[in-house]
PDB file of C-alpha atoms in Angstrom:
ATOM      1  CA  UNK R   1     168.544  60.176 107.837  1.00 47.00           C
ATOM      2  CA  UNK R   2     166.400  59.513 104.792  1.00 62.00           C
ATOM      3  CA  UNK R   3     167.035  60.674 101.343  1.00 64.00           C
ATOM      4  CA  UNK R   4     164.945  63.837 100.839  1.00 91.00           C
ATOM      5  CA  UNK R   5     165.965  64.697  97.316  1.00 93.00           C
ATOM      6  CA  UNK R   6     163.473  64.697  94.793  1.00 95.00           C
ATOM      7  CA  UNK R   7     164.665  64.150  90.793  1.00 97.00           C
ATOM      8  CA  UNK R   8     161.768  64.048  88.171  1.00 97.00           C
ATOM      9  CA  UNK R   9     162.161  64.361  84.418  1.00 97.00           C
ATOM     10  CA  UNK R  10     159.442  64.641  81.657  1.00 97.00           C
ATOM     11  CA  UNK R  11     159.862  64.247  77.728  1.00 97.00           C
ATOM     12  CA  UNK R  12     157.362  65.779  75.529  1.00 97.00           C
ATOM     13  CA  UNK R  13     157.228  66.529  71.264  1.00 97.00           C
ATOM     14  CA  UNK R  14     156.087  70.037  71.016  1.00 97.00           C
ATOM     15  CA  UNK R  15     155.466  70.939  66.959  1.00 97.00           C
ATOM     16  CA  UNK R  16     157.933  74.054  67.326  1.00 97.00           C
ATOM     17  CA  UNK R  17     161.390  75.350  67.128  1.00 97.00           C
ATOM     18  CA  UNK R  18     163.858  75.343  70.314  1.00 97.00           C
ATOM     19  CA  UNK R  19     163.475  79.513  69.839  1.00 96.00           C
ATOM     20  CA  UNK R  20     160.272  79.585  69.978  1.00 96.00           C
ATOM     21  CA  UNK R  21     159.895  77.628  73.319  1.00 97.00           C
ATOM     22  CA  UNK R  22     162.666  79.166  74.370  1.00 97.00           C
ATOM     23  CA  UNK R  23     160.690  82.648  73.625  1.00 97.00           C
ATOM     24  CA  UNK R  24     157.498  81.407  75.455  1.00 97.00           C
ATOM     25  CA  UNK R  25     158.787  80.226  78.325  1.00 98.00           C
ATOM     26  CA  UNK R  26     160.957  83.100  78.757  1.00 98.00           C
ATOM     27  CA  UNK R  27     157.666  85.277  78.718  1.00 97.00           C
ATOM     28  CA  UNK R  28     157.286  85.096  82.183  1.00 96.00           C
ATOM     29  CA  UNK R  29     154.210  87.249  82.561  1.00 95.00           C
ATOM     30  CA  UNK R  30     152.407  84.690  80.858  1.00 96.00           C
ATOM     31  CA  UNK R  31     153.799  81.387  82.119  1.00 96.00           C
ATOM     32  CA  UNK R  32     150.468  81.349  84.032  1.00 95.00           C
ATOM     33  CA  UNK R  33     148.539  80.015  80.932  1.00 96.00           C
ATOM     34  CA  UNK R  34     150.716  76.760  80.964  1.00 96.00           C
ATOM     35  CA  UNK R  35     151.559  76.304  84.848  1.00 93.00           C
ATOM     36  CA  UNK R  36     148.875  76.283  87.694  1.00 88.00           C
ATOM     37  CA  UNK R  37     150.600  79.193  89.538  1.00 92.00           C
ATOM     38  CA  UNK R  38     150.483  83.124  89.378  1.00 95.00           C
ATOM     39  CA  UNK R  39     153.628  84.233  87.489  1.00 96.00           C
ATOM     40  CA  UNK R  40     155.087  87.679  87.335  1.00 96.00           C
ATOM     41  CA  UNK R  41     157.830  89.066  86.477  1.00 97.00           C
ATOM     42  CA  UNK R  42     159.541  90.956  89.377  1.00 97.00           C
ATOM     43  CA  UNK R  43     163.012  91.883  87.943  1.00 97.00           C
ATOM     44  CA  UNK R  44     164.525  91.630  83.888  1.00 97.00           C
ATOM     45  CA  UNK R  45     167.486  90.014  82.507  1.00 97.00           C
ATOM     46  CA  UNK R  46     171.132  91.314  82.899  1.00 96.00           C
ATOM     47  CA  UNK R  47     172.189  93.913  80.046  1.00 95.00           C
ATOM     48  CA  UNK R  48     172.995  91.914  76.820  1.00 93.00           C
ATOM     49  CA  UNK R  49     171.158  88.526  78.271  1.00 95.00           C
ATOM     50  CA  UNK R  50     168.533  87.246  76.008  1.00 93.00           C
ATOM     51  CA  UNK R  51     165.068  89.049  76.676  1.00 95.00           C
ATOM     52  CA  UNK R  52     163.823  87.532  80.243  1.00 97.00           C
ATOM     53  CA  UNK R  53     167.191  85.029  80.268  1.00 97.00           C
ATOM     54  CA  UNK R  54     169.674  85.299  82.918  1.00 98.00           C
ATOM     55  CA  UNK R  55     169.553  86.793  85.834  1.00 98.00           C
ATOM     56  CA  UNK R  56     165.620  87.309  85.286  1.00 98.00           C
ATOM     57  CA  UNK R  57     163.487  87.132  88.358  1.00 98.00           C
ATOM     58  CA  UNK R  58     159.835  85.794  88.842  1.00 96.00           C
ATOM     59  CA  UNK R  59     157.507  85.550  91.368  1.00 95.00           C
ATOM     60  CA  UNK R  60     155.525  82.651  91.953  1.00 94.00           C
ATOM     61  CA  UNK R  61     152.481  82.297  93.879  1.00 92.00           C
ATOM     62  CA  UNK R  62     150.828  79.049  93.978  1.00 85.00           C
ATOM     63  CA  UNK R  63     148.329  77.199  96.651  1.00 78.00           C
ATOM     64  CA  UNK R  64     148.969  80.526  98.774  1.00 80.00           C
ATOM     65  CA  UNK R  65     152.570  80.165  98.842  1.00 83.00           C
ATOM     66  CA  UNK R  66     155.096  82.250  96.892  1.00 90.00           C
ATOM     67  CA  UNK R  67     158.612  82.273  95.938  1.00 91.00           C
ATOM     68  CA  UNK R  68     161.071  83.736  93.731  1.00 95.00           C
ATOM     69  CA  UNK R  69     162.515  81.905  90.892  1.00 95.00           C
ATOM     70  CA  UNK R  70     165.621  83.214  89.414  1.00 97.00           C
ATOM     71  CA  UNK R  71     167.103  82.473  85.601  1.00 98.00           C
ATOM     72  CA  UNK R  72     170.538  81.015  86.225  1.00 98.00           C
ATOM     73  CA  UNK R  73     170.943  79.985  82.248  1.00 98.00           C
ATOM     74  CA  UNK R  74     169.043  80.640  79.059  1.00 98.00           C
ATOM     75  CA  UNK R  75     170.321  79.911  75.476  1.00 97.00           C
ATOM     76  CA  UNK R  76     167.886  78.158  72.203  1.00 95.00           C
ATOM     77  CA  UNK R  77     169.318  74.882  73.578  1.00 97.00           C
ATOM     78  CA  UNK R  78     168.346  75.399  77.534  1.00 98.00           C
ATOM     79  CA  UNK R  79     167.436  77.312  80.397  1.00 98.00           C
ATOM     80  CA  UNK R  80     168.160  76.837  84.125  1.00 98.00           C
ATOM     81  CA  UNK R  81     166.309  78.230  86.880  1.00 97.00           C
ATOM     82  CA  UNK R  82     166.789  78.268  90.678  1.00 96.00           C
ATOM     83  CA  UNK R  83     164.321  78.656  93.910  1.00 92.00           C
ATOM     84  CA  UNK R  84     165.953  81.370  96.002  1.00 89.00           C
ATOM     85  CA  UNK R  85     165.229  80.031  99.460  1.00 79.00           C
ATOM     86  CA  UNK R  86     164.311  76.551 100.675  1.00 74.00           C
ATOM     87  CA  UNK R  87     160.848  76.663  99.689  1.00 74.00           C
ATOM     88  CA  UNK R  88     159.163  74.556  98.127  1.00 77.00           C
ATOM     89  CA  UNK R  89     162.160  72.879  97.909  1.00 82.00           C
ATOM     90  CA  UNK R  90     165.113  73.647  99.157  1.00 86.00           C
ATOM     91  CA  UNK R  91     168.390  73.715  96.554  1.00 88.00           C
ATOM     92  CA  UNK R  92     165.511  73.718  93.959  1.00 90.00           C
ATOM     93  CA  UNK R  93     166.632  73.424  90.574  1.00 95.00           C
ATOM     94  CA  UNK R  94     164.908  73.418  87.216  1.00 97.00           C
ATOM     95  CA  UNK R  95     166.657  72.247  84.028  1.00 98.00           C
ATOM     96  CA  UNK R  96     164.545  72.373  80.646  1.00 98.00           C
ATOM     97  CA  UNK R  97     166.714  71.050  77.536  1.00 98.00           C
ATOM     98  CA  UNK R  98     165.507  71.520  73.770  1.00 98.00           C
ATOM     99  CA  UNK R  99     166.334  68.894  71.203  1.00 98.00           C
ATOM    100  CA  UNK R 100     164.899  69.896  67.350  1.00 97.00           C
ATOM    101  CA  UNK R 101     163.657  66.805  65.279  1.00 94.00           C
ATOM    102  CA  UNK R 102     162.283  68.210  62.285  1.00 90.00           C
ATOM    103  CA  UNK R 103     159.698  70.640  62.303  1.00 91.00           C
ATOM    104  CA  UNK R 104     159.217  69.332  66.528  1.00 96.00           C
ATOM    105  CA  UNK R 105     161.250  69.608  69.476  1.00 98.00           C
ATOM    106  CA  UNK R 106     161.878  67.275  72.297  1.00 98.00           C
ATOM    107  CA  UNK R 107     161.848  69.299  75.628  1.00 98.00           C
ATOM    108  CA  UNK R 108     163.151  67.492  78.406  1.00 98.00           C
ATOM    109  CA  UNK R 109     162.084  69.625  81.757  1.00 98.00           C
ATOM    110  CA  UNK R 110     163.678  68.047  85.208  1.00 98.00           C
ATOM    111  CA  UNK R 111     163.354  69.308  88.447  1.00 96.00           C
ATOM    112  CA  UNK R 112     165.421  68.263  91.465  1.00 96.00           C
ATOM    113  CA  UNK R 113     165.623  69.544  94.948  1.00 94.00           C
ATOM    114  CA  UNK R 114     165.299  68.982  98.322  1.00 93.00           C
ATOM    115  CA  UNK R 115     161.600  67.774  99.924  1.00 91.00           C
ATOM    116  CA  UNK R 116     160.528  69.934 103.473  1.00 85.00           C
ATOM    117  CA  UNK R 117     160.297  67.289 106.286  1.00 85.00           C
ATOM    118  CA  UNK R 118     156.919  67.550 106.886  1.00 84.00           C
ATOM    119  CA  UNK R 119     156.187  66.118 102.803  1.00 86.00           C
ATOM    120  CA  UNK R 120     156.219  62.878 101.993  1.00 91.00           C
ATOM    121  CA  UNK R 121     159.029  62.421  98.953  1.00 93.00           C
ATOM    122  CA  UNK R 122     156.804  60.289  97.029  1.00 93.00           C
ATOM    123  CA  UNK R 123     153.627  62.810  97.088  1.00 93.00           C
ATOM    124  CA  UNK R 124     156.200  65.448  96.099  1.00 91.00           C
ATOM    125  CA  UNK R 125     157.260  63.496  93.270  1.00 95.00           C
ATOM    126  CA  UNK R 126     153.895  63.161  92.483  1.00 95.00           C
ATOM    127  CA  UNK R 127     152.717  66.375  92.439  1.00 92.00           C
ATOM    128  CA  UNK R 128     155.817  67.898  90.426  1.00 93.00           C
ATOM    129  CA  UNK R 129     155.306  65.290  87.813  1.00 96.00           C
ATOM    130  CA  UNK R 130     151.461  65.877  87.322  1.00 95.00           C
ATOM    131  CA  UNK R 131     152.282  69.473  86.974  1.00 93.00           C
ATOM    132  CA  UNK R 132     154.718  69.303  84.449  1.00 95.00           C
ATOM    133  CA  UNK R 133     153.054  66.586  82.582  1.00 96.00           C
ATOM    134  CA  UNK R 134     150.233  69.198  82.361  1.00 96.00           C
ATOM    135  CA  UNK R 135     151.983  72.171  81.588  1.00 96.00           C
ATOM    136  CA  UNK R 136     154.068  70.614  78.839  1.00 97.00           C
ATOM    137  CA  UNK R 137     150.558  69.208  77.453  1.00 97.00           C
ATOM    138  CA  UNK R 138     149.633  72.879  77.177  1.00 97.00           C
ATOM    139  CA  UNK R 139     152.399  73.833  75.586  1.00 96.00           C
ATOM    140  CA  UNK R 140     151.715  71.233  72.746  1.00 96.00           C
ATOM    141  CA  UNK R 141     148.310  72.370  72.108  1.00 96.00           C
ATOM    142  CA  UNK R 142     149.551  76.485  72.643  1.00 96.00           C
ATOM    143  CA  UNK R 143     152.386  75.410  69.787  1.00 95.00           C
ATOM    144  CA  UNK R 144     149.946  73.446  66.969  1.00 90.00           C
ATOM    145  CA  UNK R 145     147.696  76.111  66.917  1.00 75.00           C
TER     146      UNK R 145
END
């Protein structure tokens, strides 16, 4: 059986502190203006998590599909997030990492998981990394403002 596991990584400078990416992209209502999908949130953070950190639940509705994506992990240096379900990809996970350098921080976002049969790997790969490419692009130019 081929290897259907997908594992891309992107590295971007955004002029901001860890917190305050770690704020934004824990604003799940308005994820939407960085990422080509429809994000809501559908369900808050467990009592004494960090506002729309753990246990946080969005829903995400992109190309017609939709899914639920749950906050596993959130702290100023991280946050983890899991698909529940096997779609897009199945055992979906989503790690973003914060590194300050200065008065910037290097975010490393990676996404692995498990590619559907009936989708190439490769166009998979393809399509993740274009989307994060252009959502952390987005970011940058939401942060020097």
């Amino acid at each position: 059986m081929k290897n259907r596991l997908v594992d891309v990584t992107s590295i971007h400078i955004i002029p901001t502190t860890p917190t305050n990416l770690v704020t934004t992209l824990l604003d799940h209502n308005q994820l939407s203006r960085f990422f080509g999908a429809s994000i809501t949130e559908i369900r808050p953070a467990m009592a004494g998590a960090v506002k729309g950190g753990k246990g946080a639940q969005r829903l995400v509705s992109i190309l017609g599909f939709k899914f639920i994506e749950e906050i596993t992990y959130a702290s100023v240096d991280k946050i983890e997030y899991a698909i529940q379900g096997n779609f897009p990809l199945k055992d979906h996970r989503g790690v973003i990492e914060f590194y300050p350098c200065d008065a910037h921080t290097v975010i490393r976002y990676q996404i692995i998981g498990l590619v559907p049969r009936f989708l190439p790997t490769f166009l998979m790969a393809l399509i993740i990394r274009r989307d994060l490419k252009q959502a952390l692009k987005k970011l940058e130019v939401f942060h020097a403002c």
